[in-house]
XYZ file of N, CA and C in Angstrom:
246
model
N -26.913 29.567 -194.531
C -26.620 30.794 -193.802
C -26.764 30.610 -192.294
N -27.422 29.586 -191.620
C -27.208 29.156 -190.615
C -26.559 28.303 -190.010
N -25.867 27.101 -190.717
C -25.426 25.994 -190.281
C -24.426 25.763 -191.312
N -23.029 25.419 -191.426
C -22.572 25.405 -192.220
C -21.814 26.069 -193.271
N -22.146 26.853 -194.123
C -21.594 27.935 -195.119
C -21.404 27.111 -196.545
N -19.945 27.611 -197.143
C -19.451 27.844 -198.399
C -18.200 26.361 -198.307
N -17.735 26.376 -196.667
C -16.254 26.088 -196.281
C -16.820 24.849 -195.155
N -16.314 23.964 -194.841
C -16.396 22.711 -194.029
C -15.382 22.332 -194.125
N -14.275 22.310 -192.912
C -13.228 21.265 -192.621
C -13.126 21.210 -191.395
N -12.116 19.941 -191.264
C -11.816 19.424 -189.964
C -10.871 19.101 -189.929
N -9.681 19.331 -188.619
C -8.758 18.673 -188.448
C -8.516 17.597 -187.086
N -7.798 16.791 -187.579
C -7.596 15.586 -186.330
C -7.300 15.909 -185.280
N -7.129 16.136 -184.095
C -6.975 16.251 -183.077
C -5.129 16.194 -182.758
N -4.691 15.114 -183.411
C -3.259 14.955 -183.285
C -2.499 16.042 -184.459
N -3.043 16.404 -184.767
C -2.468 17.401 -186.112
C -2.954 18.979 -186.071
N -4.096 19.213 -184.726
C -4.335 20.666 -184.819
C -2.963 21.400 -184.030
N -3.190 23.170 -184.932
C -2.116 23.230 -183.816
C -0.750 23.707 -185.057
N -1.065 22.849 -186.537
C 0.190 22.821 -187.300
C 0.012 23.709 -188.798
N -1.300 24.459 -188.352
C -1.529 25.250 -189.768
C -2.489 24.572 -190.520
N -2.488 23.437 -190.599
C -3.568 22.414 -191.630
C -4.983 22.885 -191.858
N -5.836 23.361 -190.668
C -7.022 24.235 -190.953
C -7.211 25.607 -191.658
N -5.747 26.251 -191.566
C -5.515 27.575 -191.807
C -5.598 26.844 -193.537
N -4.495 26.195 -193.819
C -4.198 25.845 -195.634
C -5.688 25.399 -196.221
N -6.798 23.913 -195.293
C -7.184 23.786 -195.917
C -8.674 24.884 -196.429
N -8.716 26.287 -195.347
C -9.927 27.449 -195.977
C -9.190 27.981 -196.527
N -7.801 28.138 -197.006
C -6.903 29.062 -197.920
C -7.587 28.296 -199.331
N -7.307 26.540 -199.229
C -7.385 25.965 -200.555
C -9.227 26.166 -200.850
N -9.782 25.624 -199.644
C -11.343 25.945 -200.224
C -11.493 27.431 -201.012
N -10.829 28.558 -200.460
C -11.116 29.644 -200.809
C -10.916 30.153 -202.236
N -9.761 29.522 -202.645
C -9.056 29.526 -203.876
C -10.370 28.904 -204.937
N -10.787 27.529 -204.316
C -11.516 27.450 -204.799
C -12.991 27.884 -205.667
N -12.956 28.598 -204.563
C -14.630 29.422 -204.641
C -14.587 30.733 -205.484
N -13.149 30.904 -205.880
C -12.601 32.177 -206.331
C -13.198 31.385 -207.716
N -12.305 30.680 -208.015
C -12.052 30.242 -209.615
C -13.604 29.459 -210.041
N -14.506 29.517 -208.832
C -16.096 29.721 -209.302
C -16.545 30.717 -209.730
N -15.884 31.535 -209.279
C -16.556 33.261 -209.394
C -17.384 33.696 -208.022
N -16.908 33.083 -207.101
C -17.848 33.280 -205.798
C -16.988 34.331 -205.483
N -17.627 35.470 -205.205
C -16.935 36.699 -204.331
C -17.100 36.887 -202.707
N -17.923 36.114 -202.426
C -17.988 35.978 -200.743
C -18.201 34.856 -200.141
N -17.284 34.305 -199.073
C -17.858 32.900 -198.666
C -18.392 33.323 -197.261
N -19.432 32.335 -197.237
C -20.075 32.195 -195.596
C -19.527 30.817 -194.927
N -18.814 30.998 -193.770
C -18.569 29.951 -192.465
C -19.214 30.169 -191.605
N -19.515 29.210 -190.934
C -20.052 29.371 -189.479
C -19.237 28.567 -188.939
N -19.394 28.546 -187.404
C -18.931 27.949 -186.172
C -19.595 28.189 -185.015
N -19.064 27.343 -184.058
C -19.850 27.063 -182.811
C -19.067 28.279 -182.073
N -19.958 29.551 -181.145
C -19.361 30.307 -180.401
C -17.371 30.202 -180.002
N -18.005 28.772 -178.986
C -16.893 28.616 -178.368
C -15.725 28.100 -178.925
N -15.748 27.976 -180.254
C -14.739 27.288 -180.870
C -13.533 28.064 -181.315
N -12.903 28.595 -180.309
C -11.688 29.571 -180.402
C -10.565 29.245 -181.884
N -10.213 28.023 -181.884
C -9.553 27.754 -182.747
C -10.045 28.185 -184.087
N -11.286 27.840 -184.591
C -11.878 27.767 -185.653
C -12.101 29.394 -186.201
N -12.684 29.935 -184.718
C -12.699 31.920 -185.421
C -11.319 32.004 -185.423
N -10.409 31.501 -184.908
C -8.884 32.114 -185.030
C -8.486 31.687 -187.079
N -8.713 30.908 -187.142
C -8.393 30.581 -188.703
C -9.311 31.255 -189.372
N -10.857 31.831 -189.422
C -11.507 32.288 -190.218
C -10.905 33.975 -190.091
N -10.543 34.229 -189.097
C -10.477 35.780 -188.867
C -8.893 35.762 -189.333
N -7.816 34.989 -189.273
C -6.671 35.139 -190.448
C -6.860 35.666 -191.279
N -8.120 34.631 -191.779
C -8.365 34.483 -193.605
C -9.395 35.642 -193.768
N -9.409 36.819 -192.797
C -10.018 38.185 -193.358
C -11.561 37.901 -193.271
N -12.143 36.837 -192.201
C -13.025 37.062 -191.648
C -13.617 37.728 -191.543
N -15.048 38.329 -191.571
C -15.792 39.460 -190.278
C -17.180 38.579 -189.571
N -16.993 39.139 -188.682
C -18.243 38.224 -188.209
C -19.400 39.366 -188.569
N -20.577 38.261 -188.983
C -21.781 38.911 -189.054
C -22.701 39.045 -188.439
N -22.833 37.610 -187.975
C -24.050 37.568 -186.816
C -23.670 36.753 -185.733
N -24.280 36.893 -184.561
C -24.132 35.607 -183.683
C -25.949 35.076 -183.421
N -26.089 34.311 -183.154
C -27.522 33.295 -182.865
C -27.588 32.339 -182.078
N -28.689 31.414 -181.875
C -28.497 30.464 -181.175
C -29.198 29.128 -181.918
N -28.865 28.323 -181.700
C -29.661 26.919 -182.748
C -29.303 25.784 -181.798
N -30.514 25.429 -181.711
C -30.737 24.131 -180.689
C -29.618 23.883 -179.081
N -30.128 25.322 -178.156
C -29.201 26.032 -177.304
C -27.852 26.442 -177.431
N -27.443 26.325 -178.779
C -25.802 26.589 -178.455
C -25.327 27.928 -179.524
N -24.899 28.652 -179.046
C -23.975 29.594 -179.672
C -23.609 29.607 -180.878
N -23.664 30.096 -182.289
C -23.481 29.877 -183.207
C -22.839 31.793 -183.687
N -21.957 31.444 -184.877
C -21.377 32.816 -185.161
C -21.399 32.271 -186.432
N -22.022 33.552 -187.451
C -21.676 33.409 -189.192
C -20.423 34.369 -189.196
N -19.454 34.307 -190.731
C -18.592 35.293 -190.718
C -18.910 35.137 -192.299
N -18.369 36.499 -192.807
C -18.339 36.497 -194.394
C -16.898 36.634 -194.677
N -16.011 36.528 -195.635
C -14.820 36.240 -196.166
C -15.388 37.103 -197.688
N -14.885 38.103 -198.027
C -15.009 38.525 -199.392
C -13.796 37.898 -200.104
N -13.700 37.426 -201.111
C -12.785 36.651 -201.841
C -12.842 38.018 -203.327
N -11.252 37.703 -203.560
C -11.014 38.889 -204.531
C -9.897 38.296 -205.351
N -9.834 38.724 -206.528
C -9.087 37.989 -207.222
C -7.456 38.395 -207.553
């Protein structure tokens, strides 16, 4: 709930930009569905514009913001529904 979440990806640097982060929390999400998980937790680093831009697509809300080892941190919850 602080570091991390439900969801972890990354995209290459030469490939952001093309949707690939957006598909791969679509596919994690799918995933977590067909667990029976009804809510996922992401986090990210404040400043990481790109990264809230793909979580808040995918029906995001942010929950909290904090700080961990000086830097900016934001949780969001994703309710997943079937």
């Amino acid at each position: 709930m602080i570091e991390g979440g439900h969801i972890g990806y990354g995209v290459s640097p030469d490939f952001r930009g093309l949707g690939y982060g957006n598909k791969l929390l679509e596919l994690g999400l799918e995933k977590l569905r067909e667990k029976g998980i009804r809510q996922a937790v992401l986090t990210c680093n404040s400043f990481n514009e790109n990264s809230k831009k793909i979580i808040l697509k995918n029906h995001g809300v942010l929950d909290v913001r904090y700080i961990v080892e000086d830097k900016m941190k934001e949780r969001y919850l994703i309710n997943i529904t079937s």
